Amino acid sequence: MLLLGASPARAEVPSIEAQGFDHYTLALTWHPGFCASRSRPPRECRDPGLRRGTEEGFVLHGLWPSLPQRLRERGVERRRWWRQGCFIERPRPDGGFCRHPSLELSDELTRELDGVMPGRASCLGRYQYAKHAACLDVTAEDLFDTSVALVEAVNASAFTDFLVIHRGGEVRRNALIEAFEAAFGKGTGRALRLECAGRGNRLLTEVRIGIAARSLENFPAADSLVRLDRGNCATRVRIAAFD
């Protein structure tokens, strides 16, 4: 299942030539839930053209490398890395996301990324690269080329089909985990982190998937996945839909 503007699903996920960290967290937004959770919705939530098609699958938040070994050796803790990322070494500029440098991407990748990342309207891609990869040996082209392929792989799965079928309704949190394991293999639910917002943390806004850095090209094979923390969703979860 692809989003509007996305190209057909790729045959494989490209690898990223990078060393020094263990795994990636693929952060995928359920766009109707994200927008419903915002008291001041950004442009990608208000513009019908940017919302179109986003109920048909997940959209990209980011692909986040885990704590690099060189920073661990300097005493940087994992919590600080997740909070600050590359801004530990390269201070974040004042102002919004658009204060970060423009991304140097090919025309083809720019079109593909526009199809899976509506947050680019708010310069989310610039911010994601600046925070999570600019200080590592990872180019923007490689990071987002791989990210697009990962989004397409997840959106082509029965896990995404389960959410689309139940959008506008409510499901058990464990049913989401069971749907993930039905799509990707028994026991893979430990690689899934569910993020919710709203009263009682019952509104699904995002899913996060742990992927071994050395196994990106094998995703979504079960042995490419790594354990993440559980997340904060309540026992019953609402899958929002746009009106």
GROMACS .gro file of N, CA and C in nm, residues 51-184:
model
  402
   51ARG      N    1  -0.238   1.635   0.299
   51ARG     CA    2  -0.303   1.527   0.373
   51ARG      C    3  -0.349   1.414   0.283
   52ARG      N    4  -0.371   1.444   0.155
   52ARG     CA    5  -0.429   1.347   0.063
   52ARG      C    6  -0.344   1.220   0.055
   53GLY      N    7  -0.407   1.107   0.077
   53GLY     CA    8  -0.340   0.978   0.066
   53GLY      C    9  -0.272   0.930   0.192
   54THR      N   10  -0.260   1.017   0.293
   54THR     CA   11  -0.185   0.977   0.412
   54THR      C   12  -0.262   0.882   0.503
   55GLU      N   13  -0.392   0.863   0.477
   55GLU     CA   14  -0.467   0.762   0.552
   55GLU      C   15  -0.444   0.622   0.498
   56GLU      N   16  -0.371   0.612   0.389
   56GLU     CA   17  -0.349   0.482   0.325
   56GLU      C   18  -0.223   0.412   0.372
   57GLY      N   19  -0.153   0.472   0.466
   57GLY     CA   20  -0.030   0.412   0.517
   57GLY      C   21   0.042   0.509   0.608
   58PHE      N   22   0.157   0.466   0.658
   58PHE     CA   23   0.239   0.552   0.743
   58PHE      C   24   0.316   0.654   0.659
   59VAL      N   25   0.353   0.763   0.724
   59VAL     CA   26   0.443   0.860   0.662
   59VAL      C   27   0.571   0.865   0.745
   60LEU      N   28   0.676   0.918   0.685
   60LEU     CA   29   0.808   0.914   0.747
   60LEU      C   30   0.826   1.027   0.848
   61HIS      N   31   0.868   0.989   0.967
   61HIS     CA   32   0.918   1.087   1.065
   61HIS      C   33   1.070   1.092   1.053
   62GLY      N   34   1.135   0.977   1.068
   62GLY     CA   35   1.280   0.976   1.055
   62GLY      C   36   1.339   0.837   1.066
   63LEU      N   37   1.468   0.828   1.038
   63LEU     CA   38   1.547   0.706   1.054
   63LEU      C   39   1.665   0.745   1.142
   64TRP      N   40   1.666   0.693   1.265
   64TRP     CA   41   1.756   0.746   1.368
   64TRP      C   42   1.864   0.645   1.406
   65PRO      N   43   1.990   0.673   1.378
   65PRO     CA   44   2.099   0.588   1.428
   65PRO      C   45   2.105   0.591   1.580
   66SER      N   46   2.142   0.478   1.639
   66SER     CA   47   2.158   0.472   1.784
   66SER      C   48   2.288   0.542   1.825
   67LEU      N   49   2.313   0.548   1.954
   67LEU     CA   50   2.428   0.619   2.007
   67LEU      C   51   2.558   0.572   1.944
   68PRO      N   52   2.633   0.662   1.879
   68PRO     CA   53   2.760   0.622   1.816
   68PRO      C   54   2.863   0.581   1.922
   69GLN      N   55   2.946   0.484   1.887
   69GLN     CA   56   3.047   0.434   1.979
   69GLN      C   57   3.142   0.545   2.023
   70ARG      N   58   3.179   0.633   1.932
   70ARG     CA   59   3.277   0.738   1.967
   70ARG      C   60   3.220   0.834   2.072
   71LEU      N   61   3.089   0.857   2.071
   71LEU     CA   62   3.029   0.941   2.174
   71LEU      C   63   3.010   0.864   2.303
   72ARG      N   64   2.980   0.735   2.292
   72ARG     CA   65   2.970   0.652   2.413
   72ARG      C   66   3.103   0.652   2.487
   73GLU      N   67   3.212   0.644   2.411
   73GLU     CA   68   3.346   0.643   2.472
   73GLU      C   69   3.379   0.776   2.538
   74ARG      N   70   3.312   0.881   2.498
   74ARG     CA   71   3.331   1.013   2.560
   74ARG      C   72   3.238   1.034   2.678
   75GLY      N   73   3.158   0.932   2.713
   75GLY     CA   74   3.072   0.941   2.828
   75GLY      C   75   2.932   0.993   2.800
   76VAL      N   76   2.898   1.009   2.673
   76VAL     CA   77   2.763   1.053   2.638
   76VAL      C   78   2.665   0.939   2.663
   77GLU      N   79   2.558   0.967   2.735
   77GLU     CA   80   2.459   0.865   2.764
   77GLU      C   81   2.354   0.858   2.654
   78ARG      N   82   2.291   0.742   2.643
   78ARG     CA   83   2.192   0.721   2.537
   78ARG      C   84   2.080   0.823   2.543
   79ARG      N   85   2.032   0.856   2.662
   79ARG     CA   86   1.922   0.951   2.676
   79ARG      C   87   1.960   1.087   2.619
   80ARG      N   88   2.084   1.129   2.642
   80ARG     CA   89   2.128   1.258   2.590
   80ARG      C   90   2.137   1.254   2.437
   81TRP      N   91   2.184   1.143   2.383
   81TRP     CA   92   2.192   1.131   2.238
   81TRP      C   93   2.054   1.141   2.175
   82TRP      N   94   1.954   1.072   2.231
   82TRP     CA   95   1.819   1.079   2.175
   82TRP      C   96   1.761   1.220   2.187
   83ARG      N   97   1.799   1.290   2.293
   83ARG     CA   98   1.744   1.424   2.313
   83ARG      C   99   1.812   1.528   2.222
   84GLN      N  100   1.944   1.516   2.205
   84GLN     CA  101   2.020   1.619   2.134
   84GLN      C  102   2.077   1.573   2.001
   85GLY      N  103   2.110   1.446   1.988
   85GLY     CA  104   2.168   1.396   1.865
   85GLY      C  105   2.294   1.471   1.826
   86CYS      N  106   2.307   1.500   1.699
   86CYS     CA  107   2.427   1.566   1.648
   86CYS      C  108   2.446   1.706   1.702
   87PHE      N  109   2.340   1.762   1.765
   87PHE     CA  110   2.354   1.895   1.823
   87PHE      C  111   2.447   1.894   1.944
   88ILE      N  112   2.484   1.776   1.992
   88ILE     CA  113   2.588   1.766   2.095
   88ILE      C  114   2.718   1.827   2.043
   89GLU      N  115   2.746   1.802   1.915
   89GLU     CA  116   2.871   1.850   1.855
   89GLU      C  117   2.851   1.972   1.766
   90ARG      N  118   2.733   1.984   1.708
   90ARG     CA  119   2.704   2.096   1.618
   90ARG      C  120   2.581   2.168   1.671
   91PRO      N  121   2.600   2.279   1.743
   91PRO     CA  122   2.486   2.345   1.808
   91PRO      C  123   2.371   2.373   1.711
   92ARG      N  124   2.251   2.353   1.759
   92ARG     CA  125   2.133   2.377   1.678
   92ARG      C  126   2.112   2.527   1.655
   93PRO      N  127   2.086   2.568   1.532
   93PRO     CA  128   2.061   2.710   1.507
   93PRO      C  129   1.930   2.754   1.570
   94ASP      N  130   1.924   2.882   1.607
   94ASP     CA  131   1.801   2.937   1.662
   94ASP      C  132   1.693   2.937   1.555
   95GLY      N  133   1.567   2.925   1.598
   95GLY     CA  134   1.456   2.930   1.506
   95GLY      C  135   1.401   2.793   1.472
   96GLY      N  136   1.316   2.788   1.371
   96GLY     CA  137   1.246   2.666   1.333
   96GLY      C  138   1.329   2.573   1.248
   97PHE      N  139   1.263   2.465   1.204
   97PHE     CA  140   1.331   2.362   1.127
   97PHE      C  141   1.394   2.416   0.999
   98CYS      N  142   1.334   2.518   0.941
   98CYS     CA  143   1.383   2.570   0.812
   98CYS      C  144   1.513   2.647   0.825
   99ARG      N  145   1.564   2.665   0.947
   99ARG     CA  146   1.693   2.728   0.966
   99ARG      C  147   1.807   2.631   0.939
  100HIS      N  148   1.777   2.503   0.929
  100HIS     CA  149   1.881   2.404   0.899
  100HIS      C  150   1.912   2.405   0.749
  101PRO      N  151   2.032   2.360   0.709
  101PRO     CA  152   2.069   2.363   0.567
  101PRO      C  153   1.975   2.281   0.480
  102SER      N  154   1.958   2.325   0.357
  102SER     CA  155   1.878   2.248   0.260
  102SER      C  156   1.943   2.113   0.235
  103LEU      N  157   1.860   2.016   0.200
  103LEU     CA  158   1.911   1.882   0.170
  103LEU      C  159   1.958   1.875   0.026
  104GLU      N  160   2.070   1.809   0.006
  104GLU     CA  161   2.121   1.787  -0.129
  104GLU      C  162   2.077   1.649  -0.175
  105LEU      N  163   1.966   1.647  -0.247
  105LEU     CA  164   1.906   1.521  -0.292
  105LEU      C  165   1.886   1.526  -0.443
  106SER      N  166   1.889   1.409  -0.504
  106SER     CA  167   1.860   1.400  -0.647
  106SER      C  168   1.714   1.436  -0.672
  107ASP      N  169   1.682   1.474  -0.795
  107ASP     CA  170   1.544   1.509  -0.828
  107ASP      C  171   1.450   1.392  -0.805
  108GLU      N  172   1.495   1.271  -0.842
  108GLU     CA  173   1.410   1.153  -0.825
  108GLU      C  174   1.381   1.127  -0.679
  109LEU      N  175   1.485   1.135  -0.595
  109LEU     CA  176   1.464   1.110  -0.452
  109LEU      C  177   1.379   1.221  -0.390
  110THR      N  178   1.395   1.343  -0.435
  110THR     CA  179   1.312   1.452  -0.385
  110THR      C  180   1.164   1.423  -0.409
  111ARG      N  181   1.131   1.374  -0.528
  111ARG     CA  182   0.992   1.340  -0.559
  111ARG      C  183   0.943   1.225  -0.471
  112GLU      N  184   1.027   1.124  -0.455
  112GLU     CA  185   0.988   1.010  -0.372
  112GLU      C  186   0.968   1.051  -0.227
  113LEU      N  187   1.058   1.134  -0.176
  113LEU     CA  188   1.049   1.175  -0.037
  113LEU      C  189   0.926   1.262  -0.013
  114ASP      N  190   0.894   1.346  -0.109
  114ASP     CA  191   0.772   1.427  -0.097
  114ASP      C  192   0.648   1.338  -0.084
  115GLY      N  193   0.652   1.219  -0.145
  115GLY     CA  194   0.538   1.129  -0.142
  115GLY      C  195   0.520   1.057  -0.010
  116VAL      N  196   0.624   1.048   0.073
  116VAL     CA  197   0.614   0.973   0.198
  116VAL      C  198   0.643   1.058   0.322
  117MET      N  199   0.672   1.187   0.302
  117MET     CA  200   0.708   1.273   0.415
  117MET      C  201   0.642   1.409   0.402
  118PRO      N  202   0.512   1.417   0.433
  118PRO     CA  203   0.445   1.547   0.422
  118PRO      C  204   0.505   1.653   0.513
  119GLY      N  205   0.574   1.611   0.618
  119GLY     CA  206   0.638   1.706   0.707
  119GLY      C  207   0.748   1.788   0.642
  120ARG      N  208   0.787   1.752   0.519
  120ARG     CA  209   0.884   1.835   0.447
  120ARG      C  210   0.830   1.976   0.425
  121ALA      N  211   0.698   1.991   0.427
  121ALA     CA  212   0.639   2.125   0.415
  121ALA      C  213   0.681   2.215   0.531
  122SER      N  214   0.717   2.154   0.643
  122SER     CA  215   0.765   2.227   0.760
  122SER      C  216   0.914   2.209   0.781
  123CYS      N  217   0.985   2.164   0.676
  123CYS     CA  218   1.131   2.142   0.679
  123CYS      C  219   1.171   2.029   0.774
  124LEU      N  220   1.079   1.932   0.796
  124LEU     CA  221   1.112   1.820   0.885
  124LEU      C  222   1.233   1.743   0.837
  125GLY      N  223   1.246   1.721   0.706
  125GLY     CA  224   1.360   1.647   0.655
  125GLY      C  225   1.493   1.713   0.689
  126ARG      N  226   1.499   1.844   0.677
  126ARG     CA  227   1.621   1.917   0.712
  126ARG      C  228   1.658   1.893   0.858
  127TYR      N  229   1.558   1.905   0.944
  127TYR     CA  230   1.582   1.887   1.086
  127TYR      C  231   1.626   1.745   1.119
  128GLN      N  232   1.558   1.647   1.059
  128GLN     CA  233   1.592   1.508   1.086
  128GLN      C  234   1.736   1.477   1.048
  129TYR      N  235   1.779   1.525   0.933
  129TYR     CA  236   1.916   1.498   0.892
  129TYR      C  237   2.015   1.571   0.983
  130ALA      N  238   1.988   1.698   1.015
  130ALA     CA  239   2.079   1.775   1.098
  130ALA      C  240   2.095   1.713   1.237
  131LYS      N  241   1.985   1.663   1.293
  131LYS     CA  242   1.990   1.608   1.428
  131LYS      C  243   2.046   1.467   1.433
  132HIS      N  244   2.008   1.383   1.338
  132HIS     CA  245   2.035   1.240   1.352
  132HIS      C  246   2.149   1.186   1.266
  133ALA      N  247   2.196   1.260   1.168
  133ALA     CA  248   2.294   1.199   1.077
  133ALA      C  249   2.405   1.291   1.030
  134ALA      N  250   2.389   1.422   1.043
  134ALA     CA  251   2.488   1.515   0.986
  134ALA      C  252   2.627   1.497   1.047
  135CYS      N  253   2.635   1.450   1.171
  135CYS     CA  254   2.764   1.434   1.236
  135CYS      C  255   2.821   1.293   1.218
  136LEU      N  256   2.751   1.210   1.141
  136LEU     CA  257   2.795   1.073   1.116
  136LEU      C  258   2.839   1.060   0.971
  137ASP      N  259   2.892   0.947   0.939
  137ASP     CA  260   2.937   0.923   0.801
  137ASP      C  261   2.820   0.873   0.717
  138VAL      N  262   2.715   0.955   0.710
  138VAL     CA  263   2.593   0.921   0.638
  138VAL      C  264   2.552   1.043   0.556
  139THR      N  265   2.537   1.028   0.426
  139THR     CA  266   2.492   1.139   0.344
  139THR      C  267   2.340   1.149   0.348
  140ALA      N  268   2.287   1.267   0.319
  140ALA     CA  269   2.142   1.285   0.315
  140ALA      C  270   2.081   1.196   0.207
  141GLU      N  271   2.147   1.183   0.094
  141GLU     CA  272   2.096   1.099  -0.015
  141GLU      C  273   2.082   0.955   0.031
  142ASP      N  274   2.185   0.902   0.097
  142ASP     CA  275   2.179   0.764   0.145
  142ASP      C  276   2.072   0.747   0.253
  143LEU      N  277   2.068   0.840   0.348
  143LEU     CA  278   1.972   0.827   0.458
  143LEU      C  279   1.829   0.824   0.407
  144PHE      N  280   1.795   0.917   0.318
  144PHE     CA  281   1.656   0.927   0.276
  144PHE      C  282   1.622   0.828   0.164
  145ASP      N  283   1.720   0.787   0.086
  145ASP     CA  284   1.695   0.682  -0.012
  145ASP      C  285   1.655   0.553   0.059
  146THR      N  286   1.728   0.521   0.164
  146THR     CA  287   1.696   0.403   0.244
  146THR      C  288   1.565   0.422   0.319
  147SER      N  289   1.542   0.541   0.373
  147SER     CA  290   1.420   0.568   0.447
  147SER      C  291   1.296   0.547   0.361
  148VAL      N  292   1.299   0.597   0.238
  148VAL     CA  293   1.185   0.581   0.147
  148VAL      C  294   1.157   0.433   0.124
  149ALA      N  295   1.261   0.355   0.102
  149ALA     CA  296   1.243   0.213   0.078
  149ALA      C  297   1.184   0.143   0.200
  150LEU      N  298   1.227   0.182   0.318
  150LEU     CA  299   1.175   0.121   0.441
  150LEU      C  300   1.028   0.154   0.460
  151VAL      N  301   0.990   0.280   0.435
  151VAL     CA  302   0.850   0.318   0.446
  151VAL      C  303   0.765   0.236   0.350
  152GLU      N  304   0.813   0.223   0.227
  152GLU     CA  305   0.737   0.147   0.127
  152GLU      C  306   0.723   0.001   0.167
  153ALA      N  307   0.828  -0.055   0.227
  153ALA     CA  308   0.821  -0.195   0.271
  153ALA      C  309   0.716  -0.214   0.380
  154VAL      N  310   0.713  -0.122   0.475
  154VAL     CA  311   0.614  -0.132   0.582
  154VAL      C  312   0.473  -0.110   0.527
  155ASN      N  313   0.458  -0.012   0.439
  155ASN     CA  314   0.325   0.018   0.385
  155ASN      C  315   0.272  -0.090   0.292
  156ALA      N  316   0.359  -0.175   0.243
  156ALA     CA  317   0.317  -0.287   0.160
  156ALA      C  318   0.279  -0.409   0.243
  157SER      N  319   0.287  -0.397   0.375
  157SER     CA  320   0.267  -0.513   0.463
  157SER      C  321   0.124  -0.525   0.515
  158ALA      N  322   0.095  -0.644   0.566
  158ALA     CA  323  -0.037  -0.667   0.628
  158ALA      C  324  -0.052  -0.588   0.757
  159PHE      N  325   0.057  -0.548   0.819
  159PHE     CA  326   0.048  -0.464   0.939
  159PHE      C  327  -0.018  -0.331   0.906
  160THR      N  328   0.026  -0.267   0.799
  160THR     CA  329  -0.036  -0.141   0.759
  160THR      C  330  -0.180  -0.164   0.715
  161ASP      N  331  -0.205  -0.273   0.645
  161ASP     CA  332  -0.343  -0.305   0.606
  161ASP      C  333  -0.434  -0.311   0.728
  162PHE      N  334  -0.383  -0.367   0.838
  162PHE     CA  335  -0.462  -0.378   0.961
  162PHE      C  336  -0.502  -0.240   1.011
  163LEU      N  337  -0.409  -0.145   1.011
  163LEU     CA  338  -0.441  -0.010   1.057
  163LEU      C  339  -0.540   0.059   0.965
  164VAL      N  340  -0.521   0.042   0.834
  164VAL     CA  341  -0.611   0.107   0.739
  164VAL      C  342  -0.753   0.053   0.755
  165ILE      N  343  -0.766  -0.077   0.774
  165ILE     CA  344  -0.897  -0.138   0.793
  165ILE      C  345  -0.965  -0.083   0.918
  166HIS      N  346  -0.888  -0.055   1.021
  166HIS     CA  347  -0.945  -0.014   1.150
  166HIS      C  348  -0.939   0.137   1.174
  167ARG      N  349  -0.901   0.214   1.073
  167ARG     CA  350  -0.896   0.359   1.093
  167ARG      C  351  -1.035   0.412   1.124
  168GLY      N  352  -1.039   0.508   1.213
  168GLY     CA  353  -1.166   0.561   1.259
  168GLY      C  354  -1.224   0.484   1.376
  169GLY      N  355  -1.157   0.376   1.414
  169GLY     CA  356  -1.206   0.293   1.524
  169GLY      C  357  -1.104   0.276   1.634
  170GLU      N  358  -1.123   0.174   1.714
  170GLU     CA  359  -1.039   0.148   1.829
  170GLU      C  360  -1.001   0.000   1.830
  171VAL      N  361  -0.877  -0.028   1.868
  171VAL     CA  362  -0.830  -0.167   1.873
  171VAL      C  363  -0.752  -0.187   2.004
  172ARG      N  364  -0.733  -0.313   2.038
  172ARG     CA  365  -0.647  -0.343   2.151
  172ARG      C  366  -0.501  -0.316   2.114
  173ARG      N  367  -0.425  -0.265   2.209
  173ARG     CA  368  -0.281  -0.248   2.185
  173ARG      C  369  -0.217  -0.380   2.146
  174ASN      N  370  -0.256  -0.487   2.214
  174ASN     CA  371  -0.197  -0.617   2.181
  174ASN      C  372  -0.237  -0.665   2.042
  175ALA      N  373  -0.352  -0.618   1.992
  175ALA     CA  374  -0.391  -0.654   1.855
  175ALA      C  375  -0.296  -0.592   1.754
  176LEU      N  376  -0.246  -0.472   1.782
  176LEU     CA  377  -0.147  -0.409   1.694
  176LEU      C  378  -0.018  -0.490   1.694
  177ILE      N  379   0.023  -0.534   1.811
  177ILE     CA  380   0.145  -0.615   1.819
  177ILE      C  381   0.126  -0.748   1.747
  178GLU      N  382   0.009  -0.808   1.764
  178GLU     CA  383  -0.020  -0.934   1.696
  178GLU      C  384  -0.023  -0.916   1.545
  179ALA      N  385  -0.076  -0.804   1.497
  179ALA     CA  386  -0.078  -0.777   1.354
  179ALA      C  387   0.063  -0.758   1.300
  180PHE      N  388   0.149  -0.696   1.379
  180PHE     CA  389   0.289  -0.678   1.339
  180PHE      C  390   0.358  -0.814   1.328
  181GLU      N  391   0.336  -0.899   1.425
  181GLU     CA  392   0.399  -1.032   1.422
  181GLU      C  393   0.341  -1.117   1.309
  182ALA      N  394   0.214  -1.101   1.280
  182ALA     CA  395   0.156  -1.176   1.169
  182ALA      C  396   0.220  -1.134   1.036
  183ALA      N  397   0.260  -1.008   1.027
  183ALA     CA  398   0.320  -0.957   0.904
  183ALA      C  399   0.469  -0.989   0.895
  184PHE      N  400   0.541  -0.982   1.008
  184PHE     CA  401   0.686  -0.986   1.004
  184PHE      C  402   0.749  -1.105   1.075
   0.00000   0.00000   0.00000
